């Protein structure tokens, strides 16, 4: 996958993308990330990338010309091809007004060959960029950041870890929070894990078994895989009900899950 990031702060990305799985994915050749300085695509002495808003109002707005010129230099497919079903390229404008970025969107993006991120700043980006240049607008959540750079880094990290081969144990990314689809990893041996099926992940513990008087739940040391799986599923259900009840609506729930939820909902009262 090739990733391009258009920004007025190219140095911002030295750091966030240079660690962990994102770095590994680049070193393994699974992803290449190119950061483009929008000021290179200006033509005035001051390398101006922003201007005052038409109609008046607060702050400054990113000008369209450097963004259009920078994107044109990348030799992408034409926009109508990129908007077609099964297209392998996407130009994403980071925006608080965009559709919400979720794990499901991350999985869709991980199937592409090329993603271009446009990072806004100031009051935002001239709307002609959203209307005629970008293919979609994505928001990483219902809050306002000062720029699209962190949002782009968030999406790059969430997507690159889904590229086949990026994470050592691929089954682990299929079981995590929010991930629907395969409930169980393909494995012949005893299996004590369970996929989240769209819920939050179950809790994880490691050594020491007892730490400052806090003991690891006994069931995890029992060696009984079926019991461990059942216990993990219940903890995932409990935590989802407590922290993200909205996720229960779209989740794949067994009759046993539903009974358990009904019981704890009744106990809570
Ligand atoms: N005036 C805009 C906010 C501009 S913030 C509004 O009220 O909607 C400046 C830039 O930060 C935006 O152009 C966008 O690129 C980025 N940004 C801010 N919040 C974001 C979010 N939640 N998700 C993604 N990008 C965001």
Coordinates of C-alpha atoms in Angstrom, one line a residue, residues 93 95-102 105 136-142 155:
X93 CA -9.9 14.8 3.6
X95 CA -12.4 16.8 8.7
X96 CA -14.5 17.1 11.9
X97 CA -17.5 17.2 9.5
X98 CA -16.6 13.9 8.0
X99 CA -18.1 10.4 8.4
X100 CA -16.9 8.7 11.5
X101 CA -13.7 6.6 11.2
X102 CA -14.3 3.2 12.7
X105 CA -13.7 1.7 7.8
X136 CA -14.5 11.3 1.1
X137 CA -14.3 13.2 4.4
X138 CA -13.4 11.3 7.5
X139 CA -13.5 12.4 11.2
X140 CA -11.8 10.5 14.0
X141 CA -14.3 11.5 16.5
X142 CA -16.7 14.1 17.8
X155 CA -5.9 6.3 10.5

